[in-house]
């Protein structure tokens, strides 16, 4: 089978590509070709599977049609600009996060005799306050950001294009991915990763909120497993509701810190410095705290059950199994 | 104030225009100008209020900008192609029902120092099976038609554009409007009106479903009152959730018929002929049966409380108070 990864240069895209190359198959079907696409060409690793890498702007209507030239059987649509940028640049957010996915769906629809599996990454940002402490599968889409609105609209399009038989779509709402590798960034959610990643590397980390703050997490490894599972799932089990909240782990910042202590000791924890930031605290206060992801769990999606495992996944996948 | 009615040539649009002209004001503000727009120019009635009528295709991006030339303070967006047509012509449905409203929102956003009230007519078609017997205000948008998908997407856009301060939007989800005046049409829902309207005119009507079928109704008069109330509502009471299920009346076909008997006698009822139609029965079986519209009720929206009043509204508004 042929696999197209759109948004292949991002953190999840790179890890997904590595997993596709390592496995060499999706379920019992061997991967014959991988097509990578992003706004910048992704690094195409040396591999026995033929791999093509394209730099495209999906917000140009003809871009998607080009990517479908090889008629991929499986498409991962991961490309998006992040929440902060979509809020700061209204037009760019709609152009990339809404029109980009809509152009892809249209390009698929216009191919004759073609109905690929499309795995779309949505987000828990489709939900906004007021929220119950544990958000059920049947909760309304109530985004409070332009990013969340764009993701919610794409979920609706994905469902309608699937219902009409143009595509075999599945949308997966990712938890906050933690521990993100790389350097600290300015995202309001950055500290959730930072207070683990930096101390594990022997560096100081700033915690801007109280330890009582509770949020919903899964590791990058779990995110890749969600994508691979969605790629081979029997979608008849989805019915008409094509988007699913992924399982995750509800944990407080305090629980994060205690997990770090168990895995890496007091010395690591001592590198976390509490510097309260009212702005970040206010943003985070409106975020979901926990979900009941029964639908996804019943369909076989699996996430970490405790924060220790999230930290261990980071040490194994990013630090070669050793704490710095 | 200046008022723009988009979709002014339709049944609700014409009744709304008549009400605007009759009242001459919205709340305590006199109407200085009315601008009518539809795909065909609406009949502009003789009136003391200056009135302009435009034939425009809202799916052309520049059309909306032209309609905003007079900077209307209040805009009613009623224009849409109906459910059956949106299902039969996929591209046309998205072009008119999604892009049309999106172009309007964009044209509003691009005007400097401008934030008009926008009343958008949505539909209970944003909800689809599986549904509870009574659908609460906090039920997810789960459309099972392209029409319902397009309405749900517009609700999300309306909320985001309002949150960003580009427009002061309110979406109202109309019940099935009954009794529709005019000739029988081929809509699957047509019989709900037909079994009242035709007998009242001394004509035979066909009932294609069982008397136990239950559905959600309001009169054309109630629909116009919803629009006028939405036009002057204090939208701060909506919070971020800008679309509301309108109140209505849950009634079975049998209850409709008994109301007809009370208002117009056995002779009228005897004109209803039961000719079962499996196709229509199956379509209707997937429709909502009843809603709890507590949010809208608490904001002052009012519908009929019994089907007798729906029939009497038709007799007063369409038949000059007399049964033919």
XYZ file of C-alpha atoms in Angstrom:
648
model
C 0.000 0.000 0.000
C 0.974 3.636 -0.494
C 0.974 6.005 2.442
C 0.837 9.811 2.359
C 1.847 11.775 5.468
C 0.822 15.452 5.336
C 2.519 17.476 8.050
C 5.482 15.097 8.053
C 8.030 17.649 9.281
C 6.344 18.205 12.637
C 7.159 16.349 15.830
C 4.380 13.763 15.482
C 4.895 13.525 11.692
C 8.572 12.630 12.079
C 7.872 10.019 14.725
C 5.044 8.551 12.647
C 7.291 8.324 9.569
C 9.971 6.562 11.614
C 7.378 4.072 12.869
C 6.044 3.400 9.357
C 9.583 2.734 8.120
C 10.392 0.529 11.100
C 7.210 -1.554 10.821
C 7.181 -1.676 7.012
C 3.480 -2.493 7.109
C 0.027 -1.381 8.217
C -1.715 -4.418 9.698
C -1.063 -7.216 7.183
C -0.401 -4.905 4.227
C 3.200 -4.106 3.304
C 4.022 -0.450 2.661
C 5.191 -0.069 -0.951
C 5.742 3.684 -0.949
C 5.725 6.607 1.474
C 4.979 10.157 0.348
C 5.921 12.918 2.780
C 4.500 16.420 2.493
C 4.918 19.548 4.543
C 5.424 23.266 4.073
C 9.131 22.434 4.136
C 10.392 19.157 2.691
C 10.812 16.614 5.470
C 14.100 14.838 5.851
C 13.689 11.576 3.912
C 15.570 8.930 5.881
C 17.641 6.273 4.131
C 15.349 3.282 3.766
C 14.438 0.279 1.660
C 10.915 1.632 1.159
C 10.683 4.126 -1.730
C 10.085 7.522 -0.191
C 9.265 10.881 -1.763
C 9.311 14.200 0.053
C 7.377 17.262 -1.147
C 7.341 20.876 0.037
C 3.746 22.029 -0.505
C 1.348 24.652 0.802
C -1.901 22.754 1.298
C -3.837 26.030 1.370
C -3.263 26.255 -2.415
C -6.189 24.288 -3.903
C -4.098 22.414 -6.491
C -1.494 21.218 -3.967
C -3.636 18.360 -2.650
C -4.377 17.089 -6.167
C -0.624 16.784 -6.815
C -0.131 14.787 -3.621
C -2.813 12.337 -4.750
C -1.071 11.589 -8.058
C 0.088 8.193 -6.737
C -3.385 7.493 -5.302
C -2.254 6.721 -1.750
C -4.395 4.106 0.026
C -3.818 5.739 3.383
C -3.473 9.433 4.178
C -2.450 10.987 7.484
C -3.465 14.655 7.664
C -1.424 16.118 10.544
C -0.703 19.550 9.033
C -1.876 22.572 11.010
C -0.621 25.800 12.464
C -0.769 25.777 16.232
C -3.369 27.348 18.477
C -1.411 30.481 19.361
C -0.597 31.273 15.740
C -4.182 30.607 14.583
C -5.367 33.056 17.243
C -2.769 35.695 16.336
C -3.261 35.412 12.555
C -6.982 34.869 11.907
C -6.721 34.586 8.119
C -3.746 32.226 8.133
C -5.474 29.962 10.645
C -8.556 29.538 8.476
C -6.469 29.207 5.318
C -4.222 26.441 6.658
C -6.348 24.681 9.269
C -9.724 24.824 7.510
C -9.174 25.399 3.792
C -6.119 23.103 3.716
C -8.112 20.105 4.928
C -11.139 21.059 2.828
C -8.999 21.203 -0.321
C -7.651 17.757 0.532
C -11.178 16.356 0.966
C -12.269 17.963 -2.313
C -9.249 16.622 -4.192
C -10.045 13.144 -2.889
C -13.726 13.482 -3.851
C -12.834 14.511 -7.386
C -10.713 11.404 -8.048
C -12.814 8.740 -9.771
C -13.167 5.351 -8.025
C -11.107 6.386 -5.045
C -11.938 6.207 -1.350
C -8.747 6.188 0.762
C -8.535 5.903 4.530
C -7.951 9.416 5.899
C -6.684 9.763 9.468
C -7.184 13.345 10.641
C -5.647 14.722 13.840
C -8.144 16.803 15.719
C -7.673 18.206 19.209
C -9.305 18.495 22.613
C -9.396 22.234 21.753
C -12.787 21.477 20.130
C -14.111 21.654 23.714
C -14.327 24.856 25.750
C -15.737 26.144 29.014
C -18.109 25.620 30.698
C -16.968 21.993 30.878
C -17.743 19.157 33.284
C -14.781 17.815 35.324
C -14.809 14.673 33.122
C -15.931 15.307 29.535
C -18.005 12.450 28.068
C -17.821 11.195 24.477
C -21.201 12.793 23.761
C -20.226 16.355 24.676
C -20.986 19.199 22.213
C -18.213 20.816 20.193
C -17.799 24.168 21.947
C -14.428 25.575 20.842
C -13.239 28.850 22.367
C -10.331 29.425 20.008
C -10.123 29.835 16.243
C -7.868 26.749 16.192
C -10.513 24.680 17.998
C -13.206 26.038 15.661
C -11.168 25.025 12.616
C -10.626 21.517 13.995
C -14.341 21.158 14.843
C -15.342 22.236 11.318
C -12.920 19.717 9.805
C -14.484 16.998 11.981
C -17.905 17.875 10.523
C -16.554 17.856 6.957
C -14.786 14.540 7.553
C -18.065 13.004 8.755
C -20.070 14.294 5.790
C -17.491 13.282 3.161
C -17.305 9.841 4.804
C -21.097 9.490 4.962
C -21.274 10.295 1.262
C -18.664 7.635 0.488
C -15.976 10.029 -0.817
C -13.439 9.091 1.845
C -13.070 6.608 4.702
C -12.320 9.145 7.410
C -11.454 8.954 11.074
C -10.696 11.942 13.286
C -8.702 11.485 16.463
C -8.669 14.150 19.172
C -5.219 14.076 20.664
C -4.575 14.801 24.355
C -1.816 17.294 25.215
C 1.293 15.473 24.029
C 3.827 15.218 26.845
C 6.851 14.978 27.121
C 7.495 16.983 23.913
C 11.139 16.647 22.909
C 13.221 19.638 21.886
C 13.705 23.124 23.261
C 11.220 24.988 25.497
C 8.689 26.962 23.435
C 6.303 29.783 24.276
C 3.096 27.737 24.090
C 0.997 28.181 27.234
C 1.077 24.390 27.621
C 4.870 24.197 27.292
C 5.564 23.835 31.000
C 3.730 20.486 31.213
C 6.609 19.016 29.183
C 9.278 21.414 30.385
C 9.110 20.428 34.055
C 9.943 16.845 33.044
C 12.235 17.320 30.042
C 14.528 20.008 31.428
C 15.284 18.356 34.815
C 15.943 15.026 33.048
C 18.586 16.894 31.038
C 20.041 18.454 34.212
C 18.515 21.862 33.439
C 16.288 24.163 35.465
C 12.579 24.390 34.521
C 9.987 27.030 35.377
C 6.539 26.035 36.660
C 4.088 28.950 36.160
C 0.949 27.380 37.772
C -0.082 25.681 41.005
C 0.533 21.984 41.556
C -3.238 21.416 41.746
C -3.727 22.134 38.007
C -5.113 19.008 36.338
C -4.860 18.195 32.633
C -5.094 15.397 30.051
C -1.908 13.787 28.681
C -0.480 11.144 26.401
C 3.098 10.551 25.258
C 4.349 11.115 21.695
C 4.702 7.312 21.524
C 1.003 6.903 22.402
C 0.081 9.516 19.766
C 1.906 7.546 17.060
C 0.184 4.362 18.226
C -3.208 6.122 17.996
C -2.438 7.084 14.386
C -1.297 3.583 13.433
C -4.341 2.025 15.094
C -6.684 4.495 13.344
C -5.041 3.571 10.036
C -6.138 -0.068 10.251
C -9.328 0.159 12.325
C -12.580 -1.265 10.964
C -14.399 2.058 10.551
C -17.817 0.384 10.459
C -17.570 0.426 14.264
C -17.589 4.235 14.200
C -21.074 4.638 12.796
C -21.670 8.169 11.509
C -19.670 9.787 14.323
C -16.254 9.711 12.753
C -14.228 11.604 15.368
C -13.103 10.175 18.660
C -11.594 11.593 21.821
C -8.415 9.591 22.359
C -7.701 7.964 25.718
C -5.211 9.711 27.939
C -4.145 10.212 31.477
C -5.637 12.838 33.787
C -2.920 14.084 36.112
C -2.195 17.119 38.244
C 1.084 18.980 38.019
C 1.777 17.659 41.527
C 1.307 14.090 40.267
C 3.658 14.844 37.360
C 6.289 16.007 39.840
C 5.883 12.960 42.101
C 6.274 10.702 39.041
C 9.479 12.555 38.158
C 10.688 12.002 41.730
C 10.022 8.235 41.481
C 11.717 7.902 38.092
C 14.620 10.359 38.456
C 14.935 11.253 42.144
C 14.843 14.360 44.336
C 17.705 16.005 42.487
C 15.657 16.238 39.282
C 12.641 17.616 41.180
C 14.822 20.250 42.848
C 15.443 21.776 39.391
C 11.772 22.834 39.094
C 11.348 26.454 40.112
C 7.813 27.753 40.858
C 7.405 31.215 39.293
C 3.654 31.964 39.245
C 2.381 33.536 35.992
C -1.200 34.833 36.250
C -1.670 34.992 32.469
C -0.745 31.350 31.923
C -2.730 30.284 35.001
C -5.835 31.976 33.574
C -5.459 30.350 30.128
C -4.895 26.910 31.597
C -7.864 27.279 33.975
C -10.210 27.122 30.942
C -8.722 23.892 29.580
C -10.259 20.420 29.870
C -9.106 18.461 32.918
C -10.171 14.930 32.052
C -12.180 12.894 29.569
C -14.088 9.680 29.551
C -12.842 8.182 26.268
C -14.968 5.025 26.378
C -15.685 4.932 22.626
C -12.013 5.013 21.675
C -11.074 2.523 24.390
C -13.758 0.096 23.205
C -12.268 0.399 19.696
C -8.830 -0.596 20.969
C -7.007 2.736 21.387
C -4.591 2.585 24.328
C -2.711 5.317 26.244
C -0.446 5.360 29.289
C -2.112 4.577 32.631
C 0.321 6.527 34.846
C 2.714 9.428 34.466
C 5.759 7.292 35.314
C 5.239 5.469 31.997
C 5.006 8.800 30.123
C 8.372 9.816 31.614
C 9.925 6.410 30.868
C 8.753 6.617 27.235
C 10.585 9.956 26.953
C 13.765 8.520 28.487
C 13.672 5.513 26.153
C 12.711 7.348 22.953
C 14.658 10.599 23.362
C 17.479 10.002 25.831
C 18.654 6.553 24.741
C 17.368 5.110 28.019
C 19.662 7.242 30.192
C 18.996 10.232 32.401
C 21.469 13.068 31.767
C -31.499 51.678 11.840
C -30.846 49.885 8.540
C -31.926 46.279 8.121
C -30.662 43.770 5.541
C -32.710 40.627 4.863
C -30.806 37.993 2.880
C -33.122 35.285 1.588
C -36.010 37.732 1.455
C -37.893 35.945 -1.331
C -38.496 32.771 0.673
C -41.560 32.051 2.768
C -40.037 33.181 6.060
C -38.207 36.091 4.376
C -41.424 37.511 2.949
C -43.262 37.210 6.250
C -40.329 38.784 8.108
C -40.221 41.707 5.653
C -43.959 42.269 6.104
C -43.519 42.292 9.887
C -40.605 44.764 9.694
C -42.700 47.107 7.550
C -45.738 46.765 9.789
C -43.791 47.387 13.016
C -41.545 50.086 11.551
C -39.066 49.489 14.375
C -36.832 46.954 16.123
C -37.294 47.460 19.869
C -37.099 51.230 20.374
C -35.155 51.948 17.170
C -37.052 53.087 14.084
C -36.201 51.325 10.826
C -34.779 53.905 8.396
C -34.099 51.557 5.481
C -34.708 47.958 4.458
C -32.436 46.156 2.002
C -33.796 42.927 0.531
C -31.544 40.380 -1.149
C -32.187 37.020 -2.717
C -31.203 35.038 -5.789
C -34.239 36.646 -7.405
C -35.249 40.196 -6.489
C -37.968 40.090 -3.838
C -41.170 41.987 -4.444
C -40.649 45.368 -2.742
C -44.003 46.316 -1.230
C -45.281 49.908 -1.349
C -44.215 51.443 1.947
C -43.158 54.613 3.701
C -39.819 53.013 4.669
C -37.216 53.271 1.890
C -36.688 49.780 0.555
C -34.159 48.401 -1.927
C -34.307 44.960 -3.499
C -31.246 43.170 -4.936
C -30.885 39.966 -6.921
C -27.545 38.500 -5.791
C -25.783 35.150 -5.632
C -24.207 35.100 -2.156
C -21.851 32.326 -3.243
C -19.952 34.945 -5.283
C -17.446 36.416 -2.785
C -18.002 40.063 -3.813
C -21.800 39.868 -3.496
C -21.819 40.231 0.283
C -19.541 43.280 0.161
C -22.036 45.038 -2.139
C -24.907 44.307 0.251
C -22.943 45.920 3.084
C -22.469 49.213 1.193
C -25.114 50.903 3.378
C -23.590 49.358 6.527
C -26.788 47.744 7.843
C -27.020 47.624 11.652
C -28.997 44.405 11.550
C -28.652 41.507 9.119
C -30.943 38.502 8.797
C -29.236 35.631 6.953
C -32.041 33.288 5.907
C -30.684 32.260 2.488
C -30.113 28.551 1.909
C -30.954 25.778 -0.453
C -33.131 23.144 1.200
C -32.066 19.800 2.588
C -33.152 17.672 -0.370
C -31.343 19.883 -2.885
C -28.169 20.060 -0.760
C -28.168 16.258 -0.648
C -28.785 15.895 -4.396
C -26.222 18.539 -5.444
C -23.230 18.259 -3.114
C -21.237 21.141 -4.631
C -24.150 23.550 -4.788
C -25.041 22.831 -1.160
C -21.561 23.692 0.100
C -21.327 26.702 -2.227
C -24.612 28.283 -1.126
C -25.101 27.034 2.441
C -21.490 27.155 3.646
C -19.504 29.498 1.382
C -22.401 31.960 1.116
C -22.518 32.532 4.857
C -18.724 32.457 5.164
C -18.394 35.157 2.482
C -20.917 37.249 4.401
C -18.951 36.851 7.653
C -15.703 37.710 5.864
C -17.223 40.783 4.200
C -18.433 41.981 7.616
C -15.009 41.338 9.181
C -13.258 43.350 6.494
C -15.336 46.489 7.096
C -13.517 48.822 9.494
C -15.301 49.761 12.761
C -18.311 47.629 12.018
C -19.976 44.966 14.153
C -23.614 44.470 13.112
C -26.111 42.120 14.727
C -26.355 39.013 12.527
C -29.336 36.697 12.981
C -28.624 33.369 11.290
C -31.283 30.713 10.740
C -29.945 27.301 11.573
C -31.961 24.105 11.752
C -32.727 21.091 13.923
C -31.031 19.175 11.060
C -27.753 19.797 12.944
C -28.863 16.826 15.091
C -28.980 13.235 13.826
C -29.535 9.715 15.122
C -28.924 8.218 17.594
C -30.943 10.830 19.484
C -32.645 10.827 22.889
C -36.470 11.199 22.874
C -36.032 14.773 24.153
C -32.865 16.517 22.924
C -31.271 18.802 25.531
C -29.621 22.164 24.808
C -26.208 20.596 25.435
C -26.431 17.876 22.786
C -23.557 17.465 20.271
C -23.953 18.587 16.668
C -24.332 15.284 14.838
C -25.753 16.091 11.406
C -26.597 13.215 9.053
C -27.177 15.312 5.948
C -24.956 17.701 4.002
C -27.507 20.434 4.752
C -27.238 19.798 8.502
C -23.422 19.707 8.215
C -23.406 23.083 6.444
C -25.672 24.619 9.100
C -23.521 23.186 11.922
C -20.345 24.597 10.345
C -21.966 28.022 10.003
C -22.908 27.868 13.700
C -19.225 27.293 14.550
C -18.106 30.164 12.292
C -20.752 32.466 13.765
C -19.481 31.702 17.280
C -15.822 32.292 16.385
C -16.464 35.532 14.450
C -18.602 36.754 17.374
C -15.975 35.770 19.961
C -13.375 37.728 17.994
C -15.648 40.798 17.941
C -16.158 40.871 14.153
C -19.924 40.403 14.372
C -22.628 40.209 17.031
C -24.074 36.876 15.937
C -26.970 34.738 17.062
C -28.004 31.451 15.449
C -31.523 30.154 15.869
C -32.393 26.528 15.122
C -35.890 26.573 13.725
C -38.369 23.742 14.343
C -40.219 22.321 11.336
C -42.353 25.259 10.244
C -46.008 24.232 10.053
C -48.486 25.102 8.520
C -46.480 26.160 5.457
C -48.698 28.161 3.085
C -48.786 27.503 -0.653
C -48.943 24.376 -2.746
C -47.905 20.875 -1.641
C -44.200 20.223 -2.329
C -42.094 17.081 -2.501
C -40.191 17.623 0.748
C -40.381 14.549 2.979
C -41.763 16.826 5.712
C -44.451 18.285 3.423
C -47.299 16.177 4.784
C -47.034 17.709 8.286
C -48.375 20.943 6.740
C -50.402 19.303 3.970
C -52.749 17.389 6.264
C -53.810 20.702 7.816
C -53.566 23.128 4.901
C -55.363 21.077 2.243
C -58.417 20.062 4.330
C -58.823 23.674 5.510
C -59.039 24.612 1.809
C -61.583 21.834 1.184
C -59.016 19.639 -0.578
C -57.907 16.067 -0.018
C -54.504 15.465 1.663
C -52.310 12.349 1.748
C -50.793 11.111 5.003
C -47.815 8.801 4.245
C -46.903 7.814 7.859
C -48.558 6.421 10.986
C -50.418 8.665 13.390
C -47.891 7.821 16.115
C -45.063 9.762 14.389
C -43.932 12.566 16.685
C -42.133 15.726 15.572
C -41.244 19.284 16.578
C -43.239 22.239 15.245
C -43.709 25.981 15.267
C -45.861 28.209 13.061
C -44.503 30.654 10.456
C -45.762 33.387 12.792
C -43.648 31.985 15.657
C -40.610 31.778 13.328
C -40.937 35.495 12.482
C -41.270 36.299 16.184
C -38.075 34.286 16.909
C -36.218 36.350 14.300
C -37.512 39.664 15.637
C -36.693 38.661 19.212
C -33.189 37.538 18.210
C -32.698 40.914 16.502
C -33.072 42.852 19.752
C -31.878 40.348 22.347
C -29.050 41.278 24.717
C -26.490 38.806 23.361
C -24.363 38.999 26.525
C -26.818 36.414 27.897
C -25.657 33.916 25.263
C -22.087 33.630 26.488
C -19.864 31.960 23.890
C -22.561 29.533 22.734
C -24.191 31.659 20.094
C -26.711 29.215 18.651
C -29.937 28.212 20.312
C -32.559 25.549 19.726
C -35.831 27.445 19.426
C -38.833 26.422 21.504
C -41.531 24.496 19.717
C -44.292 22.022 20.179
C -43.808 18.258 20.196
C -46.867 16.632 18.671
C -47.798 13.365 17.011
C -49.566 13.257 13.690
C -52.573 11.927 15.617
C -52.501 15.023 17.852
C -52.302 17.224 14.734
C -55.411 15.515 13.374
C -57.345 15.863 16.639
C -56.458 19.590 16.718
C -57.779 19.904 13.169
C -60.992 18.182 14.285
C -61.429 20.648 17.174
C -60.762 23.703 15.014
C -62.417 22.680 11.723
C -64.643 19.662 12.442
C -64.967 16.052 11.255
C -65.529 17.085 7.656
C -62.008 18.526 7.412
C -60.488 15.417 9.024
C -62.357 13.169 6.588
C -60.322 14.702 3.744
C -57.093 13.112 5.083
C -56.322 9.890 3.256
C -53.763 7.468 4.774
C -51.521 6.131 1.985
C -48.473 4.559 3.698
C -45.128 5.369 2.055
C -42.235 3.280 3.395
C -39.556 5.620 2.021
C -40.970 8.686 3.736
C -41.658 6.710 6.932
C -38.001 5.655 7.045
C -36.666 9.194 6.520
C -38.970 10.639 9.153
C -38.072 7.896 11.661
C -34.559 9.393 11.916
C -35.786 12.897 12.710
C -35.811 14.548 16.139
C -39.054 14.102 18.039
C -38.774 16.713 20.765
C -36.379 19.182 22.356
C -35.889 20.781 25.687
C -35.282 24.395 24.636
C -34.667 25.783 28.125
C -31.917 28.218 27.094
C -34.054 29.902 24.446
C -37.115 29.963 26.724
C -35.110 31.595 29.498
C -34.023 34.238 26.956
C -37.636 35.045 26.122
C -38.275 33.077 22.907
C -41.904 31.871 22.753
C -43.649 29.313 20.540
C -47.154 27.841 20.411
C -48.151 25.575 23.312
C -50.716 23.484 21.413
C -51.448 22.513 17.832
C -54.850 24.252 17.835
C -52.990 27.580 18.037
C -50.728 26.590 15.127
C -53.839 25.879 13.022
C -55.532 29.108 14.120
C -52.410 31.126 13.209
C -52.639 29.653 9.695
C -56.348 30.486 9.411
C -55.755 34.073 10.579
C -52.573 34.756 8.596
C -53.336 32.900 5.350
C -57.088 32.436 5.093
C -58.332 35.820 6.311
C -59.728 34.148 9.418
C -62.122 31.910 7.460
C -62.117 28.208 6.691
C -62.772 27.553 2.969
